[in-house]
Short mmCIF file of C-alpha atoms and ligand atoms in Angstrom, two decimals:
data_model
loop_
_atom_site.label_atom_id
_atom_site.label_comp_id
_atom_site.label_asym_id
_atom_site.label_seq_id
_atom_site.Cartn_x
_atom_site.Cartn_y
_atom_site.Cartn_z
CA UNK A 1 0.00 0.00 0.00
CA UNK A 2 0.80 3.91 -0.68
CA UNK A 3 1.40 6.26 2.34
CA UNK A 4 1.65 10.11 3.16
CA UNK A 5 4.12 11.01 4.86
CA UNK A 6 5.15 13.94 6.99
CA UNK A 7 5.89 16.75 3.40
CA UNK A 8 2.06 16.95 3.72
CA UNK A 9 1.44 18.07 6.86
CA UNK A 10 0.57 21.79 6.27
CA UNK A 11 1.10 21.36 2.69
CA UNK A 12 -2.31 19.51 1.74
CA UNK A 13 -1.90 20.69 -1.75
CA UNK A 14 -4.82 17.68 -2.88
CA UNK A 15 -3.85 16.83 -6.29
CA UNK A 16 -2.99 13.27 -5.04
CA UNK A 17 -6.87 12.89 -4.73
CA UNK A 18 -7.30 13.78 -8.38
CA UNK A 19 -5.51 10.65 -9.96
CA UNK A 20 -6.71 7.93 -6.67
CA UNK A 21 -9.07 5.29 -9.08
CA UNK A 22 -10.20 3.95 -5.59
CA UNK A 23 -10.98 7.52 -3.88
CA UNK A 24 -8.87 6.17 -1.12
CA UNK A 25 -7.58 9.81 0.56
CA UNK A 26 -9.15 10.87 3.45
CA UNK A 27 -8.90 14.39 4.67
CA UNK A 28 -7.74 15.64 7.92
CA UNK A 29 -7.55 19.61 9.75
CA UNK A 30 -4.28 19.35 7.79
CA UNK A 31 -2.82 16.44 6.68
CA UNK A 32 -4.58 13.45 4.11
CA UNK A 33 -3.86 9.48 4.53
CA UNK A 34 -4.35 7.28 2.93
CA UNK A 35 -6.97 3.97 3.51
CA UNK A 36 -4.49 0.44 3.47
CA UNK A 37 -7.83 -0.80 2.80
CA UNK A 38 -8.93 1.06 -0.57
CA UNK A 39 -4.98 1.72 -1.98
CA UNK A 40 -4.28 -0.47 -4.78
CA UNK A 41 -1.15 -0.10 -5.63
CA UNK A 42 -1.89 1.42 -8.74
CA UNK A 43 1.38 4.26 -8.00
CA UNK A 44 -0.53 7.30 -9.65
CA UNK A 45 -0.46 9.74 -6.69
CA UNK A 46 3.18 9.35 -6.11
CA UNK A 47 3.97 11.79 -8.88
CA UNK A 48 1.25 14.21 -8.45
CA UNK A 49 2.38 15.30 -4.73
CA UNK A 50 4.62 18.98 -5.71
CA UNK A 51 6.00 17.83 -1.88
CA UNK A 52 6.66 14.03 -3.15
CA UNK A 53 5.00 12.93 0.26
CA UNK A 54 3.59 9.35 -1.12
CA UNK A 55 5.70 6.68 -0.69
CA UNK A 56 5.44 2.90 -0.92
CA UNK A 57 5.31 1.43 2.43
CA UNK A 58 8.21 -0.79 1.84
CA UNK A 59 10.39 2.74 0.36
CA UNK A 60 9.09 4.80 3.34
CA UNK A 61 12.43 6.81 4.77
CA UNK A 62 13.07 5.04 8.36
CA UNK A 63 12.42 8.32 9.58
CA UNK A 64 9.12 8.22 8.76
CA UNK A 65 7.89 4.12 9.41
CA UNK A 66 5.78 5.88 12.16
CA UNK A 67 3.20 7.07 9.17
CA UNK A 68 2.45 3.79 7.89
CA UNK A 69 0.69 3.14 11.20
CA UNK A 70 -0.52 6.42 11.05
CA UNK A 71 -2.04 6.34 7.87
CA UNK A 72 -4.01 3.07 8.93
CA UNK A 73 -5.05 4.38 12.11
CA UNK A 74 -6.30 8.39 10.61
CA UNK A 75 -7.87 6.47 7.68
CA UNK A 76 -10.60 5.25 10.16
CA UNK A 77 -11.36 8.70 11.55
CA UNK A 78 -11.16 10.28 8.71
CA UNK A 79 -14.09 11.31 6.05
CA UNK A 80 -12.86 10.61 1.92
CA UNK A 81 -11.57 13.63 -0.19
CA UNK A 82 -12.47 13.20 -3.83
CA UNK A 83 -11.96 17.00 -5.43
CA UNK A 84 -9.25 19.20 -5.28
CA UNK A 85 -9.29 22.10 -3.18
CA UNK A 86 -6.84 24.74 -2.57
CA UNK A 87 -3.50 24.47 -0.48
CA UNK A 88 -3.36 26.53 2.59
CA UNK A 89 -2.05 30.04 1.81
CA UNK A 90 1.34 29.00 3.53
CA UNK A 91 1.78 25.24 1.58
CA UNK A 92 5.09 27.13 0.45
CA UNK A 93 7.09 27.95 3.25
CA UNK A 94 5.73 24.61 4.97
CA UNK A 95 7.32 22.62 2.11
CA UNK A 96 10.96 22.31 2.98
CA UNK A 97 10.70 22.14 7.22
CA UNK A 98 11.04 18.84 8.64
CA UNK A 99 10.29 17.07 11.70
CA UNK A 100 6.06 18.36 10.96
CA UNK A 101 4.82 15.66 12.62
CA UNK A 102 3.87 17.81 16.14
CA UNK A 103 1.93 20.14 13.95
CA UNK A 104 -0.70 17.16 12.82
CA UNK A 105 -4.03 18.42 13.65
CA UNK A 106 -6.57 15.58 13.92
FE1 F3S B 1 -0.56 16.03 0.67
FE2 F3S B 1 0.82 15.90 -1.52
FE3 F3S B 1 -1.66 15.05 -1.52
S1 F3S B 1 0.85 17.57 -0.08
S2 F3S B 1 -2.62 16.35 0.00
S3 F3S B 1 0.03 14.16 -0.36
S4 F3S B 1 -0.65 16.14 -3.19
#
């Protein structure tokens, strides 16, 4: 399965949700996931994220293994984005800082 990792938090630019054949996003304050459940592989968001935030779960930096988990566990909470909408105002300057993960809203 695909999974977001921490490039979208305060980023949420959406476009992944454009390309998903399985509508398998679902949409957080700030942040998306992805459902294990509904992700088929299929590799089509990976190169719509401007942040590259999708990863494989097997390719996911060892930095990040803690957002495979996550992605399972927001997927439940979480209500299914299937249109683009904008990118917060500040997606920019968010793009490059690392360590986002204590900014996650849920
Ligand atoms: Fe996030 Fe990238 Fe989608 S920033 S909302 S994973 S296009």
């Amino acid at each position: 399965t695909y999974v977001v990792t921490e490039a979208c938090i305060k980023c949420k630019h959406t476009d992944c949700v454009d390309v998903c054949p399985t509508d398998a996003f679902r949409e957080g304050p700030n942040f998306l996931v992805i459902d294990p459940e509904e992700c088929i592989d299929c590799t089509l968001c990976v190169a719509e994220c401007p942040v590259d935030a999708i990863y494989a779960d097997d390719d996911v930096p060892d930095d990040q293994r803690q957002f495979i988990a996550l992605n399972e566990e927001l997927a439940k909470e979480w209500k299914p984005i299937v249109e683009v909408k904008p990118a917060p105002e500040d997606a920019g300057m968010w793009a490059t800082v690392k360590d986002k993960l204590k900014f996650l809203e849920r």
